mmCIF file of C-alpha atoms in Angstrom:
data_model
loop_
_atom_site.group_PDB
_atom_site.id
_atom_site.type_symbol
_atom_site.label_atom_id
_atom_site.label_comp_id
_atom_site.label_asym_id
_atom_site.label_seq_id
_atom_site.Cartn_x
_atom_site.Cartn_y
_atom_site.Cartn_z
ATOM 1 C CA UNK A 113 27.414 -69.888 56.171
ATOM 2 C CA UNK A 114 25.172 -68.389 53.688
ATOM 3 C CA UNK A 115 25.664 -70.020 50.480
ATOM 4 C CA UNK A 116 26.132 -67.942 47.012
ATOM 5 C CA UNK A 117 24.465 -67.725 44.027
ATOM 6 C CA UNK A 118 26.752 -70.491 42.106
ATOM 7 C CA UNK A 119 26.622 -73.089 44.771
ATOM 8 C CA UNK A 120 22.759 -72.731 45.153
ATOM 9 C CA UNK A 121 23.064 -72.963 41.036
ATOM 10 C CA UNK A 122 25.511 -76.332 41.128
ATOM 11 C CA UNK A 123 23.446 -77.922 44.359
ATOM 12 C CA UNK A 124 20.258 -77.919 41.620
ATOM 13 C CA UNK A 125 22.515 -79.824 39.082
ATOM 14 C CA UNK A 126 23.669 -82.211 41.857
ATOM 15 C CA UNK A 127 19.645 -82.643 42.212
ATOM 16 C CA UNK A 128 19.212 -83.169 38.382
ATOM 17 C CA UNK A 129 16.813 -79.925 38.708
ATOM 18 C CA UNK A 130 16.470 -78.187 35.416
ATOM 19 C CA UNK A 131 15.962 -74.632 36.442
ATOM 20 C CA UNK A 132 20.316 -74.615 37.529
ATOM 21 C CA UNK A 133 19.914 -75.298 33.869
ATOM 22 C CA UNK A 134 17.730 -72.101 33.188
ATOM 23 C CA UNK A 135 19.585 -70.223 36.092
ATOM 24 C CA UNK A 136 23.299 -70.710 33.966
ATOM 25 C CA UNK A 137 21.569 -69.461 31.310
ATOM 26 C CA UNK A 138 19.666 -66.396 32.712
ATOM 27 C CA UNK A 139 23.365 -65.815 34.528
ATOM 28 C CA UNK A 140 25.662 -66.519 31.961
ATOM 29 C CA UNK A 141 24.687 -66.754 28.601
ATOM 30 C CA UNK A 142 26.149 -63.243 27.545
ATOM 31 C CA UNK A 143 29.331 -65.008 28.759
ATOM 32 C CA UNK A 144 29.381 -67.928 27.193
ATOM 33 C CA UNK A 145 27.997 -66.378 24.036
ATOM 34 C CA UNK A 146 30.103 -64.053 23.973
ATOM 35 C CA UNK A 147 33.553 -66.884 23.256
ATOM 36 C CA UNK A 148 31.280 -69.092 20.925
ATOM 37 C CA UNK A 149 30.669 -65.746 18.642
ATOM 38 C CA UNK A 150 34.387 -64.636 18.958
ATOM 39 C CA UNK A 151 35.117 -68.055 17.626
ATOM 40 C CA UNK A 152 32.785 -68.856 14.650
ATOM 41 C CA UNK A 153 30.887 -67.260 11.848
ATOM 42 C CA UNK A 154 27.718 -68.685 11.722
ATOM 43 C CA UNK A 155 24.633 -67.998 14.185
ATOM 44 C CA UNK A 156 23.707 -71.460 13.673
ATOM 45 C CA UNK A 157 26.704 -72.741 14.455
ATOM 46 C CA UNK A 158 27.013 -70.288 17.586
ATOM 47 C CA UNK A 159 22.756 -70.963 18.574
ATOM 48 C CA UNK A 160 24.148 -75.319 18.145
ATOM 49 C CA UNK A 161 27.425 -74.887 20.522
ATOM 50 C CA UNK A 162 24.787 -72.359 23.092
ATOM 51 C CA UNK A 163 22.313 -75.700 23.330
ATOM 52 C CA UNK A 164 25.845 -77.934 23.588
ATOM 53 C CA UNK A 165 27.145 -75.735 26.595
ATOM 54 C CA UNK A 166 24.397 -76.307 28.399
ATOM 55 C CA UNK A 167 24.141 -80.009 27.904
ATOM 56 C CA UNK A 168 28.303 -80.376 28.591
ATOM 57 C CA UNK A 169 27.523 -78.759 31.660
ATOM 58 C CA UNK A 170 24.208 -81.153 32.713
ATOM 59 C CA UNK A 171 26.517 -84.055 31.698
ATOM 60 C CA UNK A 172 29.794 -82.822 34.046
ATOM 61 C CA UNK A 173 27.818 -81.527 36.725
ATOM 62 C CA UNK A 174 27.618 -83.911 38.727
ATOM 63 C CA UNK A 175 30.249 -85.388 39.178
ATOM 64 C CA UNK A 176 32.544 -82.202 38.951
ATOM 65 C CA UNK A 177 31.614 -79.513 41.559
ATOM 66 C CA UNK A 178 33.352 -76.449 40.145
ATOM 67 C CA UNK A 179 34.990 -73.923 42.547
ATOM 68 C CA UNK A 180 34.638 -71.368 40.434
ATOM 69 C CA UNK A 181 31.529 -71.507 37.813
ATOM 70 C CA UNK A 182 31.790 -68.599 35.281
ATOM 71 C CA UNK A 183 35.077 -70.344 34.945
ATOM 72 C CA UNK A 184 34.035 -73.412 34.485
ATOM 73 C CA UNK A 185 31.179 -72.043 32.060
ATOM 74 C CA UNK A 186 33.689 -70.270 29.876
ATOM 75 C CA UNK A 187 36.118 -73.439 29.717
ATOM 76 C CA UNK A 188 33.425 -75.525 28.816
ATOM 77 C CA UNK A 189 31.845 -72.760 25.733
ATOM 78 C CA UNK A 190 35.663 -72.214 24.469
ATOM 79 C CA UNK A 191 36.507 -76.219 24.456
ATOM 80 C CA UNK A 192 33.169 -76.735 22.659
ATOM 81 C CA UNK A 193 33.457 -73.287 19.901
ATOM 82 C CA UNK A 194 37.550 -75.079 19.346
ATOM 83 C CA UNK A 195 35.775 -78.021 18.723
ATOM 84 C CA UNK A 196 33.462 -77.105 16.269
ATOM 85 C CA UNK A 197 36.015 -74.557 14.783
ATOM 86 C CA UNK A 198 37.529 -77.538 13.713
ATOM 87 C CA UNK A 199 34.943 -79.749 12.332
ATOM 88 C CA UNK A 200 34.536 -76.189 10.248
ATOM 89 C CA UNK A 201 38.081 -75.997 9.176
ATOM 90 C CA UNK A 202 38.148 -79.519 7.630
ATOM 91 C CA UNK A 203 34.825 -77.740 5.420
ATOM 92 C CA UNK A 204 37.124 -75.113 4.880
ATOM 93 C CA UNK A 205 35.494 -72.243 6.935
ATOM 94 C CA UNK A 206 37.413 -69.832 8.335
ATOM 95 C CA UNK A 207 37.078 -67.618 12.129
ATOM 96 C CA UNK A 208 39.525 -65.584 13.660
ATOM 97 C CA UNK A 209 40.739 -68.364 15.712
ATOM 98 C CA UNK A 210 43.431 -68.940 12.932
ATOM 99 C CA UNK A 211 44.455 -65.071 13.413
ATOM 100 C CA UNK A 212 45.006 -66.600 17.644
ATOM 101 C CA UNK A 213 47.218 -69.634 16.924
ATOM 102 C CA UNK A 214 49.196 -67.846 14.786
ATOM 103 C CA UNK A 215 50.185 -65.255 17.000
ATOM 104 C CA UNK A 216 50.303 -67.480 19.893
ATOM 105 C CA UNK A 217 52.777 -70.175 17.706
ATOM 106 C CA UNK A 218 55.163 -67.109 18.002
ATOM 107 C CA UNK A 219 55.827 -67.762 21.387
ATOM 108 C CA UNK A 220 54.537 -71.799 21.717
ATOM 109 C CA UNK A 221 55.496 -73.515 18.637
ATOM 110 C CA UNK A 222 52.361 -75.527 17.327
ATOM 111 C CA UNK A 223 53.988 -78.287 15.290
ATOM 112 C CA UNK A 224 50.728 -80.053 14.042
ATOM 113 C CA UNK A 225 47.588 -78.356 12.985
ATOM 114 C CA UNK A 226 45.467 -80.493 14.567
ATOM 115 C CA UNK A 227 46.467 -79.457 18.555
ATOM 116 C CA UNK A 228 49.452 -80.362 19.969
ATOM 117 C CA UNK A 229 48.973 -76.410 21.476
ATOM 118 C CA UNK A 230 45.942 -77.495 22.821
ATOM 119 C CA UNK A 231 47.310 -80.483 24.305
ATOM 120 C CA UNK A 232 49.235 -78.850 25.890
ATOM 121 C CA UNK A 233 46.896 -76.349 27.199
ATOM 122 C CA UNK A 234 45.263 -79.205 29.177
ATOM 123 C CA UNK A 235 48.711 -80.218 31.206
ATOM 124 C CA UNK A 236 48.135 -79.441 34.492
ATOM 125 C CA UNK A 237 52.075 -78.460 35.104
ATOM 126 C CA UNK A 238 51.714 -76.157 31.967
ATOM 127 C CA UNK A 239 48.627 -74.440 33.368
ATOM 128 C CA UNK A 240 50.551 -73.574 36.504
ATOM 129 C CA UNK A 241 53.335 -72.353 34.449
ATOM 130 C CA UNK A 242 50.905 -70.285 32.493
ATOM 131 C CA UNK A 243 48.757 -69.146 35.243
ATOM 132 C CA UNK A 244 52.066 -67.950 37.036
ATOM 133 C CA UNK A 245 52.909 -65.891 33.748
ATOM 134 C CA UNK A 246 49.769 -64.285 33.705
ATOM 135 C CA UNK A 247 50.113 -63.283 37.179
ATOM 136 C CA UNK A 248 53.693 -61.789 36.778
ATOM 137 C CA UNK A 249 52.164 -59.470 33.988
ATOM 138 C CA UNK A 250 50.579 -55.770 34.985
ATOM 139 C CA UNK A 251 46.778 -56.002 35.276
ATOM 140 C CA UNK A 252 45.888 -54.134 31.728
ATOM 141 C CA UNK A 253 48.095 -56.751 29.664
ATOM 142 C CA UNK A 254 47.034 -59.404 31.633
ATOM 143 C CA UNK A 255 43.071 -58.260 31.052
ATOM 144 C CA UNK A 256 44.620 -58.243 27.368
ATOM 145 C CA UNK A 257 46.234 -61.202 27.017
ATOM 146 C CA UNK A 258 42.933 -62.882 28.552
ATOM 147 C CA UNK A 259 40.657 -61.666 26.725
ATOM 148 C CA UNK A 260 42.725 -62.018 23.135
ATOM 149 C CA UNK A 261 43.753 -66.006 24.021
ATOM 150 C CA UNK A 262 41.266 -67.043 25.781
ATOM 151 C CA UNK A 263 37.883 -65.749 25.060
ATOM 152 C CA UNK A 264 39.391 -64.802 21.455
ATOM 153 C CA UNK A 265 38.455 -61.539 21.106
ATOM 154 C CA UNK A 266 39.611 -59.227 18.032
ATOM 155 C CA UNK A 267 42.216 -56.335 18.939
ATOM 156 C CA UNK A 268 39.301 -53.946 17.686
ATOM 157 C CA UNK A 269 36.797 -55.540 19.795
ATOM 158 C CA UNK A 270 39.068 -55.048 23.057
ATOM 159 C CA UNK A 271 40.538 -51.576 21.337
ATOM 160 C CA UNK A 272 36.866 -50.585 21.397
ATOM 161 C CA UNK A 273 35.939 -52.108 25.039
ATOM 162 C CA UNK A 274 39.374 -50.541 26.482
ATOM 163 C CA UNK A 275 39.443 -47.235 24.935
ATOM 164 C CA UNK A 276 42.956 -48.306 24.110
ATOM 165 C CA UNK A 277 44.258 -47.303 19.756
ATOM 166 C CA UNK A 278 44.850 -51.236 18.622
ATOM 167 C CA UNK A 279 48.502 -50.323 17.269
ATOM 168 C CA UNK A 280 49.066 -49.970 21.475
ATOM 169 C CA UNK A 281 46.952 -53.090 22.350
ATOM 170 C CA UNK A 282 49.197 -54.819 19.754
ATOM 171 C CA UNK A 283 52.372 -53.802 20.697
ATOM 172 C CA UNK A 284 51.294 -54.864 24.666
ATOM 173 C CA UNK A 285 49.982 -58.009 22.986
ATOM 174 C CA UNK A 286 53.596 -59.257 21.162
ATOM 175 C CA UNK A 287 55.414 -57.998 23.847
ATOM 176 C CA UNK A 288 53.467 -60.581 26.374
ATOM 177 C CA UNK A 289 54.026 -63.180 23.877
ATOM 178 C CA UNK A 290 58.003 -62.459 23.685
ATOM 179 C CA UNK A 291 57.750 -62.315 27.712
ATOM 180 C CA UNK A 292 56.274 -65.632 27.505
ATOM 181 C CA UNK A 293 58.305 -67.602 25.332
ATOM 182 C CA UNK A 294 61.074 -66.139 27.631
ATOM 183 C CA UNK A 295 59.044 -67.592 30.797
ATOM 184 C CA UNK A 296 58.208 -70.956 29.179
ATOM 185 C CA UNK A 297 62.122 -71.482 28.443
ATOM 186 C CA UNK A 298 62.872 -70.061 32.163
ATOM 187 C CA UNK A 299 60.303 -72.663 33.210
ATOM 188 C CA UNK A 300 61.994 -75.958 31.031
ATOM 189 C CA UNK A 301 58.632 -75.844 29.307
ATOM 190 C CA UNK A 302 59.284 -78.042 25.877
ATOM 191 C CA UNK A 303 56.842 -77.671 23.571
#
């Protein structure tokens, strides 16, 4: 079985062999950049979190072995932009992230500033439920939904990528929200 790009990528890791290093970066840094500048202001504060994705990843892999590695990539660059986000917020900076939480507390009640959401986020019963929502959605809001609350784009970032008038994208947007506060309550999901 001929392996693919990503395994060939993680088997370097495994070895401790820089160039995977390199090799996530020639493959996915547009990626990964791409969440860390939807989330903060400053290019030194997005150039910092680029040099701390790569080291999270040297430091997980091994032991982890993702399945999936753009995945993993982008979990690892939005965990790290939330993080520093918040080291910014208590130096009162500001990023569209606050814009996110607020729309998402619409439909999953954040009680404490400081994460119970994201908390919450990290259940792995409440990812199933949430992965199952995103699934029963049509493939445009879904691409929507992703892209707004997770990699925390602007609605005139996706209007502009989509083609789509950003009164439309935000109409699809709060309707998925109402759908999944509905879901979450179907579900016994108590936030």
């Amino acid at each position: 079985m001929k392996k693919t790009e990503d395994a060939k990528i993680i088997d370097l890791l495994f070895k401790r062999d820089e160039a995977g290093l390199n090799q996530i970066s020639n493959k996915y840094k547009n990626l990964y950049r791409t969440i860390l500048t939807n989330l903060l202001n400053s290019k030194e504060d997005i150039s910092e979190c680029e040099n701390d994705v790569l080291l999270a990843i040297w430091n997980s892999i091994p032991p982890n072995r993702p399945t999936n590695l753009s995945a993993y990539v982008c979990k690892i660059a939005r965990n790290i932009s939330i993080n520093k986000f918040k080291y910014n917020a208590r130096i009162k900076r500001s990023t569209p992230y606050v814009a996110v939480i607020d729309e998402l507390s619409e439909c999953i009640p954040d009680n404490s500033p400081d994460n119970r959401l994201g908390e919450k986020l990290e259940q792995e019963e409440f990812k199933n439920v949430i992965s199952a929502f995103l699934r029963s959605l049509n493939t445009e809001t879904r691409i929507l939904f992703i892209r707004r609350y997770f990699c925390m784009e602007t609605v005139s970032q996706l209007s502009e990528r989509y083609g789509i008038s950003e009164n439309k994208i935000s109409v699809k947007l709060f309707r998925a929200r109402i759908k999944l506060h509905k879901y979450l309550e179907k579900e016994g999901i108590e936030i």
